[in-house]
Amino acid sequence: MRLLPAAVAIALLPLAACKPEPEVVTDTAPDPMATALKNAPAVELPPAIKATVSMRCQPGNALVFAEFFQGDKLVKLRTEKNGKPTDLKAPEAGQPFTAEGGYKLTGNEKSATVELPGKGSLSCKG
């Protein structure tokens, strides 16, 4: 039992020699990309989805599927539910959305006129 207090004292002796302040780590090296990041143009995020709709179109009782994006300059149009989307873009909000190949959409998520290659003009309601 006499060894126990001595063992505790020996175990605590190295801890008594420690400094109570934490070590301060600093990084004074200059950022190699600081100038490039400072002069970089502002990043424009892609627009968020405003509405995803399926629209019933006449004549022919056809279906089209559309995703309308905020800013009213982009619509993704599908002729099949899981089909490949076609990006239709408008130069300014309120103008018709168009894409190469004869795609055109005029309107909004509630009511639109859609022109598809090989199918002509369709009057659609969401």
PDB file of C-alpha atoms in Angstrom, residues 13-94:
ATOM      1  CA  LEU A  13       4.731  14.464 -12.199  1.00  0.00           C
ATOM      2  CA  PRO A  14       4.909  14.745 -16.043  1.00  0.00           C
ATOM      3  CA  LEU A  15       1.521  16.515 -16.106  1.00  0.00           C
ATOM      4  CA  ALA A  16       2.764  19.163 -13.695  1.00  0.00           C
ATOM      5  CA  ALA A  17       5.454  20.132 -16.194  1.00  0.00           C
ATOM      6  CA  CYS A  18       2.903  20.965 -18.963  1.00  0.00           C
ATOM      7  CA  LYS A  19       2.074  24.531 -19.956  1.00  0.00           C
ATOM      8  CA  PRO A  20      -1.599  25.347 -19.286  1.00  0.00           C
ATOM      9  CA  GLU A  21      -1.958  27.509 -22.449  1.00  0.00           C
ATOM     10  CA  PRO A  22      -3.004  25.801 -25.695  1.00  0.00           C
ATOM     11  CA  GLU A  23      -0.609  25.856 -28.621  1.00  0.00           C
ATOM     12  CA  VAL A  24      -1.519  28.539 -31.177  1.00  0.00           C
ATOM     13  CA  VAL A  25      -1.222  27.460 -34.808  1.00  0.00           C
ATOM     14  CA  THR A  26      -1.170  30.186 -37.448  1.00  0.00           C
ATOM     15  CA  ASP A  27      -0.974  30.093 -41.226  1.00  0.00           C
ATOM     16  CA  THR A  28       0.805  33.144 -42.527  1.00  0.00           C
ATOM     17  CA  ALA A  29       1.391  31.761 -46.016  1.00  0.00           C
ATOM     18  CA  PRO A  30      -0.372  33.842 -48.701  1.00  0.00           C
ATOM     19  CA  ASP A  31      -3.237  32.247 -50.623  1.00  0.00           C
ATOM     20  CA  PRO A  32      -1.903  31.456 -54.121  1.00  0.00           C
ATOM     21  CA  MET A  33      -5.390  31.860 -55.658  1.00  0.00           C
ATOM     22  CA  ALA A  34      -6.429  35.038 -53.820  1.00  0.00           C
ATOM     23  CA  THR A  35      -5.932  37.304 -56.849  1.00  0.00           C
ATOM     24  CA  ALA A  36      -7.648  34.897 -59.252  1.00  0.00           C
ATOM     25  CA  LEU A  37     -10.655  34.541 -56.945  1.00  0.00           C
ATOM     26  CA  LYS A  38     -10.864  38.284 -56.382  1.00  0.00           C
ATOM     27  CA  ASN A  39     -10.953  38.978 -60.136  1.00  0.00           C
ATOM     28  CA  ALA A  40     -13.262  36.052 -61.031  1.00  0.00           C
ATOM     29  CA  PRO A  41     -16.718  36.907 -62.386  1.00  0.00           C
ATOM     30  CA  ALA A  42     -19.752  36.300 -60.197  1.00  0.00           C
ATOM     31  CA  VAL A  43     -21.169  32.800 -60.461  1.00  0.00           C
ATOM     32  CA  GLU A  44     -24.764  32.553 -61.682  1.00  0.00           C
ATOM     33  CA  LEU A  45     -26.648  29.603 -60.251  1.00  0.00           C
ATOM     34  CA  PRO A  46     -29.056  27.657 -62.445  1.00  0.00           C
ATOM     35  CA  PRO A  47     -32.702  28.610 -61.954  1.00  0.00           C
ATOM     36  CA  ALA A  48     -34.918  26.655 -59.574  1.00  0.00           C
ATOM     37  CA  ILE A  49     -37.906  24.683 -60.830  1.00  0.00           C
ATOM     38  CA  LYS A  50     -41.073  26.783 -60.625  1.00  0.00           C
ATOM     39  CA  ALA A  51     -43.604  24.123 -61.714  1.00  0.00           C
ATOM     40  CA  THR A  52     -43.653  20.561 -63.047  1.00  0.00           C
ATOM     41  CA  VAL A  53     -46.824  19.797 -64.993  1.00  0.00           C
ATOM     42  CA  SER A  54     -48.361  17.264 -67.325  1.00  0.00           C
ATOM     43  CA  MET A  55     -50.540  18.918 -69.947  1.00  0.00           C
ATOM     44  CA  ARG A  56     -53.398  17.429 -71.973  1.00  0.00           C
ATOM     45  CA  CYS A  57     -53.236  18.671 -75.567  1.00  0.00           C
ATOM     46  CA  GLN A  58     -55.704  18.842 -78.462  1.00  0.00           C
ATOM     47  CA  PRO A  59     -56.087  17.667 -81.153  1.00  0.00           C
ATOM     48  CA  GLY A  60     -55.405  14.018 -80.492  1.00  0.00           C
ATOM     49  CA  ASN A  61     -55.668  14.013 -76.700  1.00  0.00           C
ATOM     50  CA  ALA A  62     -51.848  13.946 -76.458  1.00  0.00           C
ATOM     51  CA  LEU A  63     -49.815  14.427 -73.289  1.00  0.00           C
ATOM     52  CA  VAL A  64     -46.733  16.596 -72.862  1.00  0.00           C
ATOM     53  CA  PHE A  65     -44.677  16.981 -69.704  1.00  0.00           C
ATOM     54  CA  ALA A  66     -43.005  20.283 -68.854  1.00  0.00           C
ATOM     55  CA  GLU A  67     -40.799  21.744 -66.140  1.00  0.00           C
ATOM     56  CA  PHE A  68     -41.010  25.526 -65.927  1.00  0.00           C
ATOM     57  CA  PHE A  69     -38.094  27.318 -64.264  1.00  0.00           C
ATOM     58  CA  GLN A  70     -37.958  30.576 -62.309  1.00  0.00           C
ATOM     59  CA  GLY A  71     -37.069  33.588 -64.405  1.00  0.00           C
ATOM     60  CA  ASP A  72     -39.390  32.402 -67.206  1.00  0.00           C
ATOM     61  CA  LYS A  73     -36.529  31.805 -69.655  1.00  0.00           C
ATOM     62  CA  LEU A  74     -36.269  27.981 -69.573  1.00  0.00           C
ATOM     63  CA  VAL A  75     -38.661  25.046 -70.004  1.00  0.00           C
ATOM     64  CA  LYS A  76     -37.746  21.362 -70.203  1.00  0.00           C
ATOM     65  CA  LEU A  77     -40.277  19.613 -72.442  1.00  0.00           C
ATOM     66  CA  ARG A  78     -40.905  15.858 -72.777  1.00  0.00           C
ATOM     67  CA  THR A  79     -43.332  14.024 -75.035  1.00  0.00           C
ATOM     68  CA  GLU A  80     -43.067  10.876 -72.861  1.00  0.00           C
ATOM     69  CA  LYS A  81     -43.141  10.837 -69.056  1.00  0.00           C
ATOM     70  CA  ASN A  82     -39.644   9.355 -68.708  1.00  0.00           C
ATOM     71  CA  GLY A  83     -38.403  10.559 -72.098  1.00  0.00           C
ATOM     72  CA  LYS A  84     -35.390  12.700 -72.817  1.00  0.00           C
ATOM     73  CA  PRO A  85     -36.113  16.390 -72.101  1.00  0.00           C
ATOM     74  CA  THR A  86     -35.690  19.105 -74.713  1.00  0.00           C
ATOM     75  CA  ASP A  87     -34.515  22.473 -73.377  1.00  0.00           C
ATOM     76  CA  LEU A  88     -36.608  25.331 -74.745  1.00  0.00           C
ATOM     77  CA  LYS A  89     -35.239  28.800 -74.047  1.00  0.00           C
ATOM     78  CA  ALA A  90     -36.717  32.277 -74.295  1.00  0.00           C
ATOM     79  CA  PRO A  91     -34.493  35.317 -74.934  1.00  0.00           C
ATOM     80  CA  GLU A  92     -36.553  37.348 -72.441  1.00  0.00           C
ATOM     81  CA  ALA A  93     -39.294  36.541 -69.931  1.00  0.00           C
ATOM     82  CA  GLY A  94     -42.727  36.549 -71.582  1.00  0.00           C
TER      83      GLY A  94
END
